[in-house]
Coordinates of N, CA and C in Angstrom, one line a residue:
X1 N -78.5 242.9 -106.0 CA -78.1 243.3 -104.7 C -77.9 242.1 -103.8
X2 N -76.9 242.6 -103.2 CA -77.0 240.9 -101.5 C -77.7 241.3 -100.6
X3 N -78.1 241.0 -99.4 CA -78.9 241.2 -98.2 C -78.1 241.7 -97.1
X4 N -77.8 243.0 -96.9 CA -77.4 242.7 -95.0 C -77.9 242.7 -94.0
X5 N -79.5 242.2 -94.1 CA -79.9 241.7 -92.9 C -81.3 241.6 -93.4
X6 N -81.8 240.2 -92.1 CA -83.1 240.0 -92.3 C -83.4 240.3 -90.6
X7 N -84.2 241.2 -90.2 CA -84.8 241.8 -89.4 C -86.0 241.4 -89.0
X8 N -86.7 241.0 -87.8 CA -88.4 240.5 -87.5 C -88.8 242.4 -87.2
X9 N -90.3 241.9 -86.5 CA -90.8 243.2 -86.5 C -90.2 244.6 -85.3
X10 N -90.9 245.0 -85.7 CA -90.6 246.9 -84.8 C -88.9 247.1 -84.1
X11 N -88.7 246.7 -85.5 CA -87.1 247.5 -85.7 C -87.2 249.2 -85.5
X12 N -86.6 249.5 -84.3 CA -87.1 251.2 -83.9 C -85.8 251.9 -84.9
X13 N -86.3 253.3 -84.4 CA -84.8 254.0 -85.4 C -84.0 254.1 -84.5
X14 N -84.0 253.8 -83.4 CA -82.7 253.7 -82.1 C -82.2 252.1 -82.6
X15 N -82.7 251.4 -82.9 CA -82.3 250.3 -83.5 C -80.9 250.5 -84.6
X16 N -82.1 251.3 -85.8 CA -80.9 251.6 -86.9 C -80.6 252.6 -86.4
X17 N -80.4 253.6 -85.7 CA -79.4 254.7 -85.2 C -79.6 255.1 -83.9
X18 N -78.3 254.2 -83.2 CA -78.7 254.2 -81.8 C -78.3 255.5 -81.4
X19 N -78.7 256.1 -80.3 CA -78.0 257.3 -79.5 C -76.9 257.5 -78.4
X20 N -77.2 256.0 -77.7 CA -76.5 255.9 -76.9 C -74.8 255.7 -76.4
X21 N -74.2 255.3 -76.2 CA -72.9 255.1 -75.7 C -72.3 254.5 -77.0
X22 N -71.0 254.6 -77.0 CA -70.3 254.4 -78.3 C -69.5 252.8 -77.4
X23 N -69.3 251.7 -77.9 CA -68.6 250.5 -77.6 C -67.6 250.8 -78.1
X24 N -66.3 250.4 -77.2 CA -65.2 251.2 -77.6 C -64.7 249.9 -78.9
X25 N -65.1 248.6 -79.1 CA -64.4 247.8 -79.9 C -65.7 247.8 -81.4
X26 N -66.7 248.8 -80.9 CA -67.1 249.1 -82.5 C -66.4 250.0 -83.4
X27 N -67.2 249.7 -85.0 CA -66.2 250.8 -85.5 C -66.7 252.2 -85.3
X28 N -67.6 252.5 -84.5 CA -67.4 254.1 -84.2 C -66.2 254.5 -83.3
X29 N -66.1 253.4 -82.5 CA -65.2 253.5 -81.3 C -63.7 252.8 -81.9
X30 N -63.7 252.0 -82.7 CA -62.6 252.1 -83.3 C -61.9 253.5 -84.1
X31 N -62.7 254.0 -84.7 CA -62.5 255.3 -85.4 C -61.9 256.5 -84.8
X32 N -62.8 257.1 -83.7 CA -62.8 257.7 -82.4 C -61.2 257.2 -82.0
X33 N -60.9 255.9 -81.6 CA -59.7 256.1 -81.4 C -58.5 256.0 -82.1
X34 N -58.7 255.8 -83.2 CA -57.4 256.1 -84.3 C -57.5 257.6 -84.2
X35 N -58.5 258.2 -84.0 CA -58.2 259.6 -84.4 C -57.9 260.7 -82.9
X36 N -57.2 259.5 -81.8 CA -57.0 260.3 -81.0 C -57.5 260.3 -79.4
X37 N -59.3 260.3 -79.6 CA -60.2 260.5 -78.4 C -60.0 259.2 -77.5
X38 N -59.8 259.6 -76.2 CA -59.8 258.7 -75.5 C -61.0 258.1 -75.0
X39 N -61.4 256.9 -74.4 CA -62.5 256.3 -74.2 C -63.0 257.3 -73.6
X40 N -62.3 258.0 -72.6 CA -63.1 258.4 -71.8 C -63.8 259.7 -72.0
X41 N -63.3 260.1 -73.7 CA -64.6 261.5 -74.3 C -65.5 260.6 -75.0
X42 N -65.4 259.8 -75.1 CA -66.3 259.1 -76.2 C -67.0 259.8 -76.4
X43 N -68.5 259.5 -75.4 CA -69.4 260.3 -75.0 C -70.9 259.4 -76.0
X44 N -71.2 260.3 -76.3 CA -72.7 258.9 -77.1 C -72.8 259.4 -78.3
X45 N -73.8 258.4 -79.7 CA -73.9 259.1 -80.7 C -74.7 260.4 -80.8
X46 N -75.6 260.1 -79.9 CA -76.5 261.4 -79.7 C -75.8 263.0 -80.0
X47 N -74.7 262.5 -79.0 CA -73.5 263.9 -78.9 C -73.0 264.2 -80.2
X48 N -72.5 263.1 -80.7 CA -71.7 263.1 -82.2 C -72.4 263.0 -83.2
X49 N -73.7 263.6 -83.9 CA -75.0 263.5 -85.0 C -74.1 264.2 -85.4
X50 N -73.5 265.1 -85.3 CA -72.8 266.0 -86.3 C -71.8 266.1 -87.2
X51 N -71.7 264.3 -86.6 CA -70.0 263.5 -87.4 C -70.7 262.5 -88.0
X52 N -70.4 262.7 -89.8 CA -71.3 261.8 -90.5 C -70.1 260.3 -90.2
X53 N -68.7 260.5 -90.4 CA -67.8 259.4 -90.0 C -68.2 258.5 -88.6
X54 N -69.0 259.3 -87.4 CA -69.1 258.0 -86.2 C -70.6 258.2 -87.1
X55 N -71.4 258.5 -87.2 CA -73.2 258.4 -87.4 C -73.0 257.2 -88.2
X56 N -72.3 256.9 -89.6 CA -72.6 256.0 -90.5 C -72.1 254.6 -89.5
X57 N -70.7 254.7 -89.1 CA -70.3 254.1 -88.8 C -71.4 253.5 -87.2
X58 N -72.1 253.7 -86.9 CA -73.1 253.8 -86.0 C -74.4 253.3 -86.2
X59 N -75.0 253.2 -87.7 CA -75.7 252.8 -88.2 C -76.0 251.7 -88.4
X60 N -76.9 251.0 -87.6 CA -77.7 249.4 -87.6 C -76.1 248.5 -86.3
X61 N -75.7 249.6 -85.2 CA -74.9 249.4 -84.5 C -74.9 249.5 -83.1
X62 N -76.6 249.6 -83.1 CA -77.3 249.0 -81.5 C -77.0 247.4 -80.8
X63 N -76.6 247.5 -79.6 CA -76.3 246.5 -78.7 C -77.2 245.6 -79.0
X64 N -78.7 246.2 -79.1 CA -80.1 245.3 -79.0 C -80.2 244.5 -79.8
X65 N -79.6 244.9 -81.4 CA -80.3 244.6 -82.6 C -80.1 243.5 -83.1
X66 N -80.9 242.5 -83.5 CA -80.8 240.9 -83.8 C -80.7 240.9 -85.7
X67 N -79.8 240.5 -86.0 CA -80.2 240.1 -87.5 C -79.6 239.1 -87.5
X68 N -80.8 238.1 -87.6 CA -81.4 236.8 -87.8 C -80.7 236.0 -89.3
X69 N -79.5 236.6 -90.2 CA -78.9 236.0 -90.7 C -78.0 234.9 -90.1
X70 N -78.0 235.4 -89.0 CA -76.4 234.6 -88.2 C -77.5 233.8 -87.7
X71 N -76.8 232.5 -87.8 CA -77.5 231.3 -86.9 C -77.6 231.0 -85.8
X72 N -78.5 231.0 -85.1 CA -78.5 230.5 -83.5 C -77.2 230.3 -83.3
X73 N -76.9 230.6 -81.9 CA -76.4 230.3 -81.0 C -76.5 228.8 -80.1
X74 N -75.3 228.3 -79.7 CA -75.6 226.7 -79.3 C -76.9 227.0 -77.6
X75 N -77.2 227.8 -77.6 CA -78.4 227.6 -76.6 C -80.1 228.2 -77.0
X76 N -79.5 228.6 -78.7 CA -80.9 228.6 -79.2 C -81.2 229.8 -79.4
X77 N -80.6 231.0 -78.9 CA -80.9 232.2 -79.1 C -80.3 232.9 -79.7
X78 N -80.4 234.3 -80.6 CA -79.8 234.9 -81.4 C -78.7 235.9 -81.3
X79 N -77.7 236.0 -81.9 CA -76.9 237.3 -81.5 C -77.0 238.3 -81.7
X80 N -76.7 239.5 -81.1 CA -76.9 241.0 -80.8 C -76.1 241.5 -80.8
X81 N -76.2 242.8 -81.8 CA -75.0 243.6 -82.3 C -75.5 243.5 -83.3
X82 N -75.3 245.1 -84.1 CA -74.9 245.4 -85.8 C -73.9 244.2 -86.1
X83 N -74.2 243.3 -86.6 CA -73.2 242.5 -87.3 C -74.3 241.6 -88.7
X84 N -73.4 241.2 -89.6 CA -73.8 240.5 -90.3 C -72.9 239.2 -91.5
X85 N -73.6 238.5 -92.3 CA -72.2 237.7 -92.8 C -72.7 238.3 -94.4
X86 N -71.0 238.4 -94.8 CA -70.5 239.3 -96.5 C -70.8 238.3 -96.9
X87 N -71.6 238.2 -98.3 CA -72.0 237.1 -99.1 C -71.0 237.3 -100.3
X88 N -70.3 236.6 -101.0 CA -70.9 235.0 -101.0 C -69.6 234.4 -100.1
X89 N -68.5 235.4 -99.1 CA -67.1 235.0 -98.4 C -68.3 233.9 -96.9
X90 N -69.2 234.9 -96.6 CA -69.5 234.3 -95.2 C -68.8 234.9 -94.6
X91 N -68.0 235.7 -94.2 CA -67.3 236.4 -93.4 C -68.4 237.1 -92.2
X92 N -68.0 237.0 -90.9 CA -68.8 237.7 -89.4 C -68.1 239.0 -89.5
X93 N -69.2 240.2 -89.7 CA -68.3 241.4 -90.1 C -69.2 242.1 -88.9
X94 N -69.0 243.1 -88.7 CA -70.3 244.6 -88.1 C -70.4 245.2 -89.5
X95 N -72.3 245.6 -89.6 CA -73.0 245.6 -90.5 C -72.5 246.9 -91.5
X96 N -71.4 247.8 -90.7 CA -70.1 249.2 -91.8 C -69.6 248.7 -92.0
X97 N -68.8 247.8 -91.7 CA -67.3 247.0 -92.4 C -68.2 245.9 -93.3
X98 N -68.8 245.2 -93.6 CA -69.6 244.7 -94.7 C -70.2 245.9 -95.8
X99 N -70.5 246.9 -95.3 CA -71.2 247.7 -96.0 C -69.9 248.2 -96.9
X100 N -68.7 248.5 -96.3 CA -67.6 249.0 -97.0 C -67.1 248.7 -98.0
X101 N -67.0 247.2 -98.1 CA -66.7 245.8 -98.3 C -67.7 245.9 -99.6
X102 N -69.0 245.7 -99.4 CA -70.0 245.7 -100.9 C -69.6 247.0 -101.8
X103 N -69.8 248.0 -101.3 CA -69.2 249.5 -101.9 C -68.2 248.9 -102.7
X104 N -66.8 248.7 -102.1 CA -65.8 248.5 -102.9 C -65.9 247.4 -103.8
X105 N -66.6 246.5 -103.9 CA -67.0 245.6 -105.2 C -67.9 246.4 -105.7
X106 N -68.7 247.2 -105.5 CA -69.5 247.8 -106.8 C -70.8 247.0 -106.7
X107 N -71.0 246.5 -104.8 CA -72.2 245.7 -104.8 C -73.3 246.5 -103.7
X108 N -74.6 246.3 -104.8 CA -75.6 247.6 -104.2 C -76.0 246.1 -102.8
X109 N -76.7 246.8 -101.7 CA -77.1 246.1 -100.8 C -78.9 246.5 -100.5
X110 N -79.4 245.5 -99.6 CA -80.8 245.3 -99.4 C -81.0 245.1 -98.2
X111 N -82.2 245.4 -97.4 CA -82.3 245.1 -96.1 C -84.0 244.4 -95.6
X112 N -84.1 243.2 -95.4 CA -85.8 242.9 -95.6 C -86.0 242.8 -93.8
X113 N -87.4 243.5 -93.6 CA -88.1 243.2 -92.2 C -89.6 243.1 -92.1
X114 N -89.7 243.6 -90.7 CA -91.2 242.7 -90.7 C -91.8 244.2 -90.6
X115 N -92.9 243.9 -89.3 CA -93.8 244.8 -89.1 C -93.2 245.7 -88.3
X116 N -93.8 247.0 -88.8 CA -93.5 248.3 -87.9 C -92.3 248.7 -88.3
X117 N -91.4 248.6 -89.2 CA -89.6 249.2 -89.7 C -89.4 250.8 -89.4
X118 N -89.0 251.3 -88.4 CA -89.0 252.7 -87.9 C -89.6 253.2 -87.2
X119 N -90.1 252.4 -86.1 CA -91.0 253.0 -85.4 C -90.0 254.1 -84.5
X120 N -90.6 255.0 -83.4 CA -90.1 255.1 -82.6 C -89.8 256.8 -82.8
X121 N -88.7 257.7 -82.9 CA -88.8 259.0 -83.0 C -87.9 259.1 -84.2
X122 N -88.6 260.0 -85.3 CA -87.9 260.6 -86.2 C -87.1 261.0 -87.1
X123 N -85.6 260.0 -85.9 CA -84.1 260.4 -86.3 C -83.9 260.3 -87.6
X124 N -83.3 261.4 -88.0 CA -82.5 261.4 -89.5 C -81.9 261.0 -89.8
X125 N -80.8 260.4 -89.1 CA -79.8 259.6 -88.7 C -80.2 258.1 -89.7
X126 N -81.4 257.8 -89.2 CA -81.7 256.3 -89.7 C -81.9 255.9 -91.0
X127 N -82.1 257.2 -91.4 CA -82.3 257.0 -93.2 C -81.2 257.7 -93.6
X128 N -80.6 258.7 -93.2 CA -79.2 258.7 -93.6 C -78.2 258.1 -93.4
X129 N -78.0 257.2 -92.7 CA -77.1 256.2 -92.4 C -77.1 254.9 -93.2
X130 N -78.6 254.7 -93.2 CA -79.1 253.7 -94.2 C -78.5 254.0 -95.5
X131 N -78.7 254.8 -96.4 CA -78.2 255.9 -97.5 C -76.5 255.1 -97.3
X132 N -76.3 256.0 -96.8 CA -74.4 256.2 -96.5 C -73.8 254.5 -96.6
X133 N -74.5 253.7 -96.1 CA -73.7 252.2 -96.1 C -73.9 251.9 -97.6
X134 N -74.8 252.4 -98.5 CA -74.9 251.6 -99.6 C -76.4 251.0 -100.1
X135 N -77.0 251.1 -98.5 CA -78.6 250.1 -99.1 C -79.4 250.9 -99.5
X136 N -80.2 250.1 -100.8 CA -80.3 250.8 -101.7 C -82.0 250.6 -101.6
X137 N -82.6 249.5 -100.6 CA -84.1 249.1 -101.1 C -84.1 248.5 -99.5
X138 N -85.3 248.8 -98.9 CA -85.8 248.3 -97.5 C -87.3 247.3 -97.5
X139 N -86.9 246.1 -97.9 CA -88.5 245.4 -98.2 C -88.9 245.0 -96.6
X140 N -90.1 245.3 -96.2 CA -90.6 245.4 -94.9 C -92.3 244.8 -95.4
X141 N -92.9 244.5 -93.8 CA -94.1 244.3 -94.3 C -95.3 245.3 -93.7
X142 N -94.7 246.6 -92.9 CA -94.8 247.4 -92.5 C -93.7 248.2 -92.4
X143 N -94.5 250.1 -92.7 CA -93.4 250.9 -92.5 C -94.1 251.9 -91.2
X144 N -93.3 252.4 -90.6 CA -93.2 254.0 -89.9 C -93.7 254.9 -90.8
X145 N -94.5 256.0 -90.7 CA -95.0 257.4 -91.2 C -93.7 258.0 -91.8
X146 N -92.9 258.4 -90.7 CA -92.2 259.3 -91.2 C -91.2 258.4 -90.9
X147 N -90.7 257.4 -91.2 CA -89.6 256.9 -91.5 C -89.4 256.5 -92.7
X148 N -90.6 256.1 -93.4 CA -90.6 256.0 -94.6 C -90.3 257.2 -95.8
X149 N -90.9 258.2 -95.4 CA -91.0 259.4 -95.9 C -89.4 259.5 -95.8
X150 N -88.8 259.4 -94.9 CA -87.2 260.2 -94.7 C -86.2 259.1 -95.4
X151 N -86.6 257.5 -95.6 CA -86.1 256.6 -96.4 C -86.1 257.1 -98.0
X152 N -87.3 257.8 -98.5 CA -87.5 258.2 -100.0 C -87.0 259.5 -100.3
X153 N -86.6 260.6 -98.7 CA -86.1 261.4 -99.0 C -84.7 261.3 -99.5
X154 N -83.6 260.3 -98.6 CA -82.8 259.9 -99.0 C -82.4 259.1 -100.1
X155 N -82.8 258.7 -100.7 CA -83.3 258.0 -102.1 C -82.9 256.3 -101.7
X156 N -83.2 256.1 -100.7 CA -83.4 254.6 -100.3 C -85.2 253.8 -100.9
X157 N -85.1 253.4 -101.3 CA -86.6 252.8 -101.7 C -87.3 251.7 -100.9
X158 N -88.3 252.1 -100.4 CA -89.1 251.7 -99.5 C -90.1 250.2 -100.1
X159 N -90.2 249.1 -100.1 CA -90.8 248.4 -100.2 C -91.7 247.3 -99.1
X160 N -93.0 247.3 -99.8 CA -93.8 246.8 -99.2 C -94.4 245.3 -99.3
X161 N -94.0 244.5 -98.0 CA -94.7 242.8 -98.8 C -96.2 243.0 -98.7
X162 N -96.8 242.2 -99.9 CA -98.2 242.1 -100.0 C -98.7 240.7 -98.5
X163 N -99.8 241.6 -98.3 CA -100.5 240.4 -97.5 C -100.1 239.1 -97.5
X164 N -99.8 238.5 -96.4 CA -99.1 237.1 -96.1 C -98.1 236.7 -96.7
X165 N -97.3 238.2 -97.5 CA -95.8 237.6 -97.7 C -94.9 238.0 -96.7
X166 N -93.9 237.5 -96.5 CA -93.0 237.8 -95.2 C -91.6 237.3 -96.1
X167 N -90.6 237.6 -95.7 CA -89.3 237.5 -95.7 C -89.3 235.3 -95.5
X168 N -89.5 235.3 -94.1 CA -89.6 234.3 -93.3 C -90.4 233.0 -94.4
X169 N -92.1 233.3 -95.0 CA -92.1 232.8 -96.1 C -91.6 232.3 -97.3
X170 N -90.7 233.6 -97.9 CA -89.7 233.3 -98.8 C -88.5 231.6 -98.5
X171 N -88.5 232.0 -97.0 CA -87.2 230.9 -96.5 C -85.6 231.7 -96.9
X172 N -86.3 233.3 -97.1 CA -84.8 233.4 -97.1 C -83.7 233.0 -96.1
X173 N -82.2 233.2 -96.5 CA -81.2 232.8 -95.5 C -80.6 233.9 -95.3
X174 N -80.0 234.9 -96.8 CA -79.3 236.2 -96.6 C -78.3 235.7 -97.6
X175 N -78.2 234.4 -98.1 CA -77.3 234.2 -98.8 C -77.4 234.3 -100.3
X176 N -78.8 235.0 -101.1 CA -79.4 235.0 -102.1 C -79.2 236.4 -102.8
X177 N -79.4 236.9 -103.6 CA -79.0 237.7 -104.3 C -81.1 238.3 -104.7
X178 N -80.6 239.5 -105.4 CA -81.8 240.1 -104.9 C -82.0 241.5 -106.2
X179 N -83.1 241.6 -107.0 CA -83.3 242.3 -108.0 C -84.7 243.1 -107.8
X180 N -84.1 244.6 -107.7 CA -85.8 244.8 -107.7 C -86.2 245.7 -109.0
X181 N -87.5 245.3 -109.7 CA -87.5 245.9 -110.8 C -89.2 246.8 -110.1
X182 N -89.1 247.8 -110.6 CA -90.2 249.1 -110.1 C -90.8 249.3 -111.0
X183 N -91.7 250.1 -111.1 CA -93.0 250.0 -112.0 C -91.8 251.2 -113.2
X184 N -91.5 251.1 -114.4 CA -90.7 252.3 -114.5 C -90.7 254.1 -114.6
X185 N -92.1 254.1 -114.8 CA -92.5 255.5 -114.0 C -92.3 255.9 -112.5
X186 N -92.0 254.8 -111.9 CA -92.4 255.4 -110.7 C -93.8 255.8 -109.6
X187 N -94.5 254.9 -110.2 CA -96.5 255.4 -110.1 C -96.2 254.8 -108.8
X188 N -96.7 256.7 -108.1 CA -96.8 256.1 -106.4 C -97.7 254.6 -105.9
X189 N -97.2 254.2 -105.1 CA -98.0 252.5 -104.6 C -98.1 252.0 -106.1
X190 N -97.6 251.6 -106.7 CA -97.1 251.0 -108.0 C -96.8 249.3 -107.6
X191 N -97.5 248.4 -108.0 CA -96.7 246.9 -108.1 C -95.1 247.2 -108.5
X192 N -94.0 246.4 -108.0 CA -92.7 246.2 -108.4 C -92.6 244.7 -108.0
X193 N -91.3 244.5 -109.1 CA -91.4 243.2 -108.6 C -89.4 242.6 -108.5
X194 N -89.6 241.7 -107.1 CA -88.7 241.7 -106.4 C -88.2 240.0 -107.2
X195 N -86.9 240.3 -107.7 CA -86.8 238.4 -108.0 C -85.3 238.3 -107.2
X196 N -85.4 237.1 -106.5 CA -84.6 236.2 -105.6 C -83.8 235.3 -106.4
X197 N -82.6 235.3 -106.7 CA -82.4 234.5 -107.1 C -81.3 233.7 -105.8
X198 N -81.8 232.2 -105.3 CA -80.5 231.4 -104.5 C -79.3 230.8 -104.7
X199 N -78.8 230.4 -103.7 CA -77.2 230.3 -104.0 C -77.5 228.9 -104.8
X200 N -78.2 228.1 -105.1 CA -78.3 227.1 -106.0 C -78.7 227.5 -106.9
X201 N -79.2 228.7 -107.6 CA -79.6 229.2 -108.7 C -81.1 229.1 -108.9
X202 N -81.9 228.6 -108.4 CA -83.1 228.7 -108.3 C -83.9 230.1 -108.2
X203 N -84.7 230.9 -109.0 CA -85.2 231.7 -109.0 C -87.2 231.9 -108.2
X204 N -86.8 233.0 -107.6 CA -88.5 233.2 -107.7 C -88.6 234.5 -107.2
X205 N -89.9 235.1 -107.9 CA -90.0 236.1 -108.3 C -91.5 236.8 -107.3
X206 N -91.6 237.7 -106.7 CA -92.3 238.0 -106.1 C -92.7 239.7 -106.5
X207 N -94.8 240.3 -106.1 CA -95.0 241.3 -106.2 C -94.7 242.1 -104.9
X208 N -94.7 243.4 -104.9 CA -94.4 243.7 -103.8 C -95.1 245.8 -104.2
X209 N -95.4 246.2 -103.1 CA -95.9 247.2 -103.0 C -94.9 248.7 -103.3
X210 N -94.5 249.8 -104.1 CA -94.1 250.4 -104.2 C -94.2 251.5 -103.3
X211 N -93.9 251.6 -101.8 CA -94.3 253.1 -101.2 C -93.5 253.9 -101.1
X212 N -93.5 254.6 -102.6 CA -93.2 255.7 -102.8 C -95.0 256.2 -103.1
X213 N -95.3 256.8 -101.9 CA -96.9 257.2 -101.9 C -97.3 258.0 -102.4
X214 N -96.7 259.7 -103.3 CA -96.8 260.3 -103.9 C -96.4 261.3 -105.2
X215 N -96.8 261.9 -106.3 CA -96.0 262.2 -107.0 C -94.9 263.4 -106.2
X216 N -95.2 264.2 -105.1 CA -93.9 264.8 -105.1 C -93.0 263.7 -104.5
X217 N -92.9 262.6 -103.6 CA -92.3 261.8 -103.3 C -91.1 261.1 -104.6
X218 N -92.0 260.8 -105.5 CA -91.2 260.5 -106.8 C -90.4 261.6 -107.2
X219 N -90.6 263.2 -107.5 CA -89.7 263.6 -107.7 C -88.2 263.5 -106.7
X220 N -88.8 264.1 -105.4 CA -88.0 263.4 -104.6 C -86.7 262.8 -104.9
X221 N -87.7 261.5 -104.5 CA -86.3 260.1 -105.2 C -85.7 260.3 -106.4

């Protein structure tokens, strides 16, 4: 798998699925207007949950949201917006048009964060959107209750770093490639193990926590 995004902590699900106003130069708001609506029905995604075409396209497409692949900024600070870089082009895409992009090569994707991954309320949205772009595995070092639960409903796989591992540890950059092998039963909270391989070819191989927490959960997935 490649990475589209490395995330720090209490990524909310308004994060990955905002509600708010649609930007008319994202691809929701691009979509929206090839297909007609003028800016001025936009309206928000909130309104539109019922259109999986703006929802996906909507997904990890909050104003707020930092992913910390893209490099500083010349004053030191990070950029905001769903965006991310296509590996191995480097291309500055928004985080659906990369996701489109992997799809059509036949490349599964990954998403690594910190503490708290879904906090916040509920939305279905976040794990089905997550689903719909293609990511296939969320390694976090904390999860949400029921965000995780609605990640394994969707058959996204939930991963856990062990104590004092972090993303940040690793030295990932986003530009590394990414294998996760699972216990092959499926044994809820099961060891899996995640191997890295970098753009120099250097390998390393890490344990990591399986939460998928129960056997109906595994049928589930």
């Amino acid at each position: 798998a490649r990475i589209m995004a490395l995330f720090g902590d209490s990524i909310t699900t308004d994060h990955i699925s905002p509600a708010g106003s649609i930007k008319e130069s994202s691809p929701a708001g691009q979509w929206l207007k090839e297909h007609g609506v003028l800016k001025a029905d936009f309206n928000s995604y909130g309104s539109r949950r019922g259109n999986h075409e703006v929802m996906m396209r909507g997904t990890f497409a909050n104003v707020r949201i930092k992913n910390l692949m893209l490099p500083p900024q010349a004053d030191g600070s990070r950029e905001e917006g769903g965006l991310t870089l296509h590996q191995p082009s480097g291309d500055k895409l928004p985080i659906y048009d990369a996701a489109m992009r992997y799809q059509a090569e036949g490349v599964p994707t990954v998403v690594f964060a910190g503490e708290e991954y879904g906090t916040g309320s509920s939305r279905d949205w976040a794990a089905k959107g997550t689903q719909l772009l293609g990511i296939k595995a969320v390694v976090a070092r904390s999860f949400e209750r029921i965000h995780r639960s609605n990640l394994v409903g969707m058959g996204v796989l939930p991963l856990q770093f062990k104590p004092g591992d972090s993303w940040e540890a690793l030295g990932l950059r986003g530009d590394e490639t990414v294998e996760v092998v699972p216990h092959p039963d499926l044994t809820p909270q099961s060891d899996a193990r995640l191997v890295i391989t970098r753009a120099d070819g250097t390998r390393r191989e890490l344990t990591v926590t399986l939460r998928i927490d129960t056997p109906v959960e595994v049928n589930h997935y």
